[in-house]
Amino acid sequence: MKLDSMYQEIILDHYRSPHNKGLREPFDAETHHINPTCGDEVTLRVSLAGGPNGLDGSAVVRDVSYDSMGCSISQASASVLTDLIIGKTVDDAMAVLGEFTALMHSKGQGEPDEDVLEDAVAFAGVSQYPARIKCALLAWMAWKDATAQSLEAKEESAS
């Protein structure tokens, strides 16, 4: 099986059987992002735990849930995101975000780290299509925003 074919299959598997889809409680923060180019949408919730007062990068991503509509790339990317970051510290999850963002901006020339990105390496081909990069990054940017809101709210409540 060709690598591109395998990657397409991973994306379709996550699209057909999304992981962690459906908004859950409890949650610390919720964001709603829209890709105005194509109309993809995601509402994403994040719940963090631990860390010294839950205020820094050692806090753990306890849960990420989402509801979304859009193309197979945006839907599959949200599913892969949740698999990759739930259970990681915020610092480690941000490192995964950095790897994925770098892959998406590689214009198909990047060498993804499969140990870090796991199924997200399937999106390597997407980076060759500028219009589709926003689709792949939609849930990731929503997660980053929700995490920042959660950390800020925890900091304010601790003061």
mmCIF file of C-alpha atoms in Angstrom:
data_model
loop_
_atom_site.group_PDB
_atom_site.id
_atom_site.type_symbol
_atom_site.label_atom_id
_atom_site.label_comp_id
_atom_site.label_asym_id
_atom_site.label_seq_id
_atom_site.Cartn_x
_atom_site.Cartn_y
_atom_site.Cartn_z
ATOM 1 C CA MET A 1 0.000 0.000 0.000
ATOM 2 C CA LYS A 2 1.364 3.393 -0.941
ATOM 3 C CA LEU A 3 2.078 5.799 1.914
ATOM 4 C CA ASP A 4 -0.303 8.466 0.546
ATOM 5 C CA SER A 5 -3.045 5.868 0.351
ATOM 6 C CA MET A 6 -2.425 4.794 3.941
ATOM 7 C CA TYR A 7 -2.502 8.427 5.099
ATOM 8 C CA GLN A 8 -5.787 8.999 3.275
ATOM 9 C CA GLU A 9 -7.201 5.923 4.991
ATOM 10 C CA ILE A 10 -6.173 7.252 8.440
ATOM 11 C CA ILE A 11 -7.918 10.559 7.724
ATOM 12 C CA LEU A 12 -11.048 8.777 6.497
ATOM 13 C CA ASP A 13 -11.063 6.449 9.525
ATOM 14 C CA HIS A 14 -10.975 9.422 11.921
ATOM 15 C CA TYR A 15 -13.645 11.185 9.851
ATOM 16 C CA ARG A 16 -15.986 8.166 9.843
ATOM 17 C CA SER A 17 -15.365 7.206 13.486
ATOM 18 C CA PRO A 18 -14.336 10.383 15.310
ATOM 19 C CA HIS A 19 -12.766 10.089 18.746
ATOM 20 C CA ASN A 20 -14.001 12.263 21.640
ATOM 21 C CA LYS A 21 -16.686 13.969 19.544
ATOM 22 C CA GLY A 22 -19.606 15.336 21.529
ATOM 23 C CA LEU A 23 -19.387 18.146 24.064
ATOM 24 C CA ARG A 24 -18.783 16.873 27.603
ATOM 25 C CA GLU A 25 -18.834 18.303 31.092
ATOM 26 C CA PRO A 26 -17.144 19.321 33.259
ATOM 27 C CA PHE A 27 -15.017 21.753 31.290
ATOM 28 C CA ASP A 28 -12.901 24.795 32.117
ATOM 29 C CA ALA A 29 -13.214 26.700 28.856
ATOM 30 C CA GLU A 30 -15.066 26.527 25.551
ATOM 31 C CA THR A 31 -14.205 28.149 22.237
ATOM 32 C CA HIS A 32 -15.922 28.305 18.878
ATOM 33 C CA HIS A 33 -13.824 28.728 15.743
ATOM 34 C CA ILE A 34 -14.932 29.102 12.143
ATOM 35 C CA ASN A 35 -12.874 28.808 8.997
ATOM 36 C CA PRO A 36 -14.391 31.632 6.920
ATOM 37 C CA THR A 37 -12.776 30.295 3.756
ATOM 38 C CA CYS A 38 -14.833 27.116 3.649
ATOM 39 C CA GLY A 39 -17.323 27.298 6.513
ATOM 40 C CA ASP A 40 -15.847 24.564 8.737
ATOM 41 C CA GLU A 41 -16.773 25.084 12.400
ATOM 42 C CA VAL A 42 -15.693 23.623 15.727
ATOM 43 C CA THR A 43 -16.841 24.185 19.270
ATOM 44 C CA LEU A 44 -14.220 22.789 21.604
ATOM 45 C CA ARG A 45 -14.091 22.298 25.371
ATOM 46 C CA VAL A 46 -11.016 21.718 27.483
ATOM 47 C CA SER A 47 -10.595 20.559 31.054
ATOM 48 C CA LEU A 48 -7.234 20.839 32.820
ATOM 49 C CA ALA A 49 -6.081 19.324 36.092
ATOM 50 C CA GLY A 50 -3.075 19.436 38.377
ATOM 51 C CA GLY A 51 0.074 21.468 38.219
ATOM 52 C CA PRO A 52 0.971 23.876 40.998
ATOM 53 C CA ASN A 53 -2.479 25.428 41.440
ATOM 54 C CA GLY A 54 -3.213 24.275 37.891
ATOM 55 C CA LEU A 55 -1.540 27.443 36.661
ATOM 56 C CA ASP A 56 1.370 26.379 34.550
ATOM 57 C CA GLY A 57 2.505 24.055 31.796
ATOM 58 C CA SER A 58 2.638 21.096 34.169
ATOM 59 C CA ALA A 59 -1.169 21.086 34.337
ATOM 60 C CA VAL A 60 -2.545 18.005 32.614
ATOM 61 C CA VAL A 61 -5.055 18.008 29.773
ATOM 62 C CA ARG A 62 -7.783 16.017 31.522
ATOM 63 C CA ASP A 63 -10.294 16.148 28.661
ATOM 64 C CA VAL A 64 -10.950 17.666 25.258
ATOM 65 C CA SER A 65 -14.345 17.320 23.638
ATOM 66 C CA TYR A 66 -15.763 18.972 20.568
ATOM 67 C CA ASP A 67 -18.662 19.321 18.210
ATOM 68 C CA SER A 68 -17.889 20.211 14.639
ATOM 69 C CA MET A 69 -19.055 20.304 11.078
ATOM 70 C CA GLY A 70 -17.077 20.582 7.905
ATOM 71 C CA CYS A 71 -14.818 18.690 5.577
ATOM 72 C CA SER A 72 -13.168 15.357 6.301
ATOM 73 C CA ILE A 73 -9.829 17.058 6.962
ATOM 74 C CA SER A 74 -11.132 19.371 9.697
ATOM 75 C CA GLN A 75 -13.206 16.587 11.262
ATOM 76 C CA ALA A 76 -10.386 14.042 11.242
ATOM 77 C CA SER A 77 -7.887 16.578 12.536
ATOM 78 C CA ALA A 78 -10.085 17.296 15.574
ATOM 79 C CA SER A 79 -10.288 13.570 16.309
ATOM 80 C CA VAL A 80 -6.524 13.090 16.000
ATOM 81 C CA LEU A 81 -5.905 16.166 18.177
ATOM 82 C CA THR A 82 -7.858 14.690 21.075
ATOM 83 C CA ASP A 83 -6.038 11.363 20.827
ATOM 84 C CA LEU A 84 -2.680 13.110 20.912
ATOM 85 C CA ILE A 85 -3.146 15.542 23.778
ATOM 86 C CA ILE A 86 -5.551 14.099 26.346
ATOM 87 C CA GLY A 87 -3.438 12.964 29.300
ATOM 88 C CA LYS A 88 -0.398 15.058 28.386
ATOM 89 C CA THR A 89 0.863 18.057 30.308
ATOM 90 C CA VAL A 90 0.016 21.405 28.748
ATOM 91 C CA ASP A 91 3.714 21.876 27.908
ATOM 92 C CA ASP A 92 3.893 18.509 26.142
ATOM 93 C CA ALA A 93 0.604 19.142 24.326
ATOM 94 C CA MET A 94 1.875 22.563 23.181
ATOM 95 C CA ALA A 95 4.987 20.822 21.834
ATOM 96 C CA VAL A 96 2.730 18.503 19.810
ATOM 97 C CA LEU A 97 0.854 21.567 18.559
ATOM 98 C CA GLY A 98 4.186 23.088 17.515
ATOM 99 C CA GLU A 99 5.160 19.946 15.586
ATOM 100 C CA PHE A 100 1.780 19.800 13.854
ATOM 101 C CA THR A 101 1.869 23.507 12.977
ATOM 102 C CA ALA A 102 5.380 23.118 11.547
ATOM 103 C CA LEU A 103 4.178 20.158 9.474
ATOM 104 C CA MET A 104 1.237 22.172 8.153
ATOM 105 C CA HIS A 105 3.556 24.986 7.064
ATOM 106 C CA SER A 106 6.125 22.661 5.476
ATOM 107 C CA LYS A 107 4.540 22.785 1.995
ATOM 108 C CA GLY A 108 4.895 19.026 1.753
ATOM 109 C CA GLN A 109 8.622 19.131 2.445
ATOM 110 C CA GLY A 110 8.513 18.451 6.183
ATOM 111 C CA GLU A 111 9.788 15.312 7.853
ATOM 112 C CA PRO A 112 7.172 14.668 10.519
ATOM 113 C CA ASP A 113 8.251 13.051 13.768
ATOM 114 C CA GLU A 114 5.996 9.987 13.913
ATOM 115 C CA ASP A 115 6.836 9.434 17.586
ATOM 116 C CA VAL A 116 5.345 12.840 18.417
ATOM 117 C CA LEU A 117 2.586 13.156 15.814
ATOM 118 C CA GLU A 118 1.416 9.537 15.513
ATOM 119 C CA ASP A 119 -1.713 9.558 13.270
ATOM 120 C CA ALA A 120 -1.259 13.289 12.621
ATOM 121 C CA VAL A 121 1.524 12.448 10.154
ATOM 122 C CA ALA A 122 -1.347 11.543 7.820
ATOM 123 C CA PHE A 123 -1.874 15.272 7.285
ATOM 124 C CA ALA A 124 1.564 15.746 5.686
ATOM 125 C CA GLY A 125 0.026 15.851 2.217
ATOM 126 C CA VAL A 126 -2.456 18.534 3.299
ATOM 127 C CA SER A 127 0.434 20.971 3.736
ATOM 128 C CA GLN A 128 0.792 21.090 -0.054
ATOM 129 C CA TYR A 129 -2.624 22.749 -0.366
ATOM 130 C CA PRO A 130 -2.717 26.195 1.277
ATOM 131 C CA ALA A 131 -6.524 26.337 1.283
ATOM 132 C CA ARG A 132 -6.698 23.075 3.269
ATOM 133 C CA ILE A 133 -4.124 23.992 5.930
ATOM 134 C CA LYS A 134 -6.710 26.120 7.780
ATOM 135 C CA CYS A 135 -9.061 23.124 7.778
ATOM 136 C CA ALA A 136 -6.435 20.929 9.426
ATOM 137 C CA LEU A 137 -5.453 23.594 11.970
ATOM 138 C CA LEU A 138 -8.978 24.683 12.968
ATOM 139 C CA ALA A 139 -9.434 22.416 16.026
ATOM 140 C CA TRP A 140 -5.792 22.868 17.054
ATOM 141 C CA MET A 141 -6.162 26.651 17.221
ATOM 142 C CA ALA A 142 -9.451 26.260 19.110
ATOM 143 C CA TRP A 143 -7.685 23.970 21.606
ATOM 144 C CA LYS A 144 -4.859 26.474 22.051
ATOM 145 C CA ASP A 145 -7.358 29.277 22.726
ATOM 146 C CA ALA A 146 -9.468 27.200 25.125
ATOM 147 C CA THR A 147 -6.353 26.112 27.016
ATOM 148 C CA ALA A 148 -5.165 29.709 27.356
ATOM 149 C CA GLN A 149 -8.618 30.718 28.638
ATOM 150 C CA SER A 150 -8.625 27.838 31.108
ATOM 151 C CA LEU A 151 -5.185 28.706 32.475
ATOM 152 C CA GLU A 152 -6.136 32.378 32.754
ATOM 153 C CA ALA A 153 -9.368 31.564 34.597
ATOM 154 C CA LYS A 154 -7.529 29.259 37.010
ATOM 155 C CA GLU A 155 -4.939 31.972 37.653
ATOM 156 C CA GLU A 156 -7.651 34.555 38.363
ATOM 157 C CA SER A 157 -9.520 32.244 40.723
ATOM 158 C CA ALA A 158 -6.302 31.418 42.594
ATOM 159 C CA SER A 159 -5.568 35.121 43.207
#
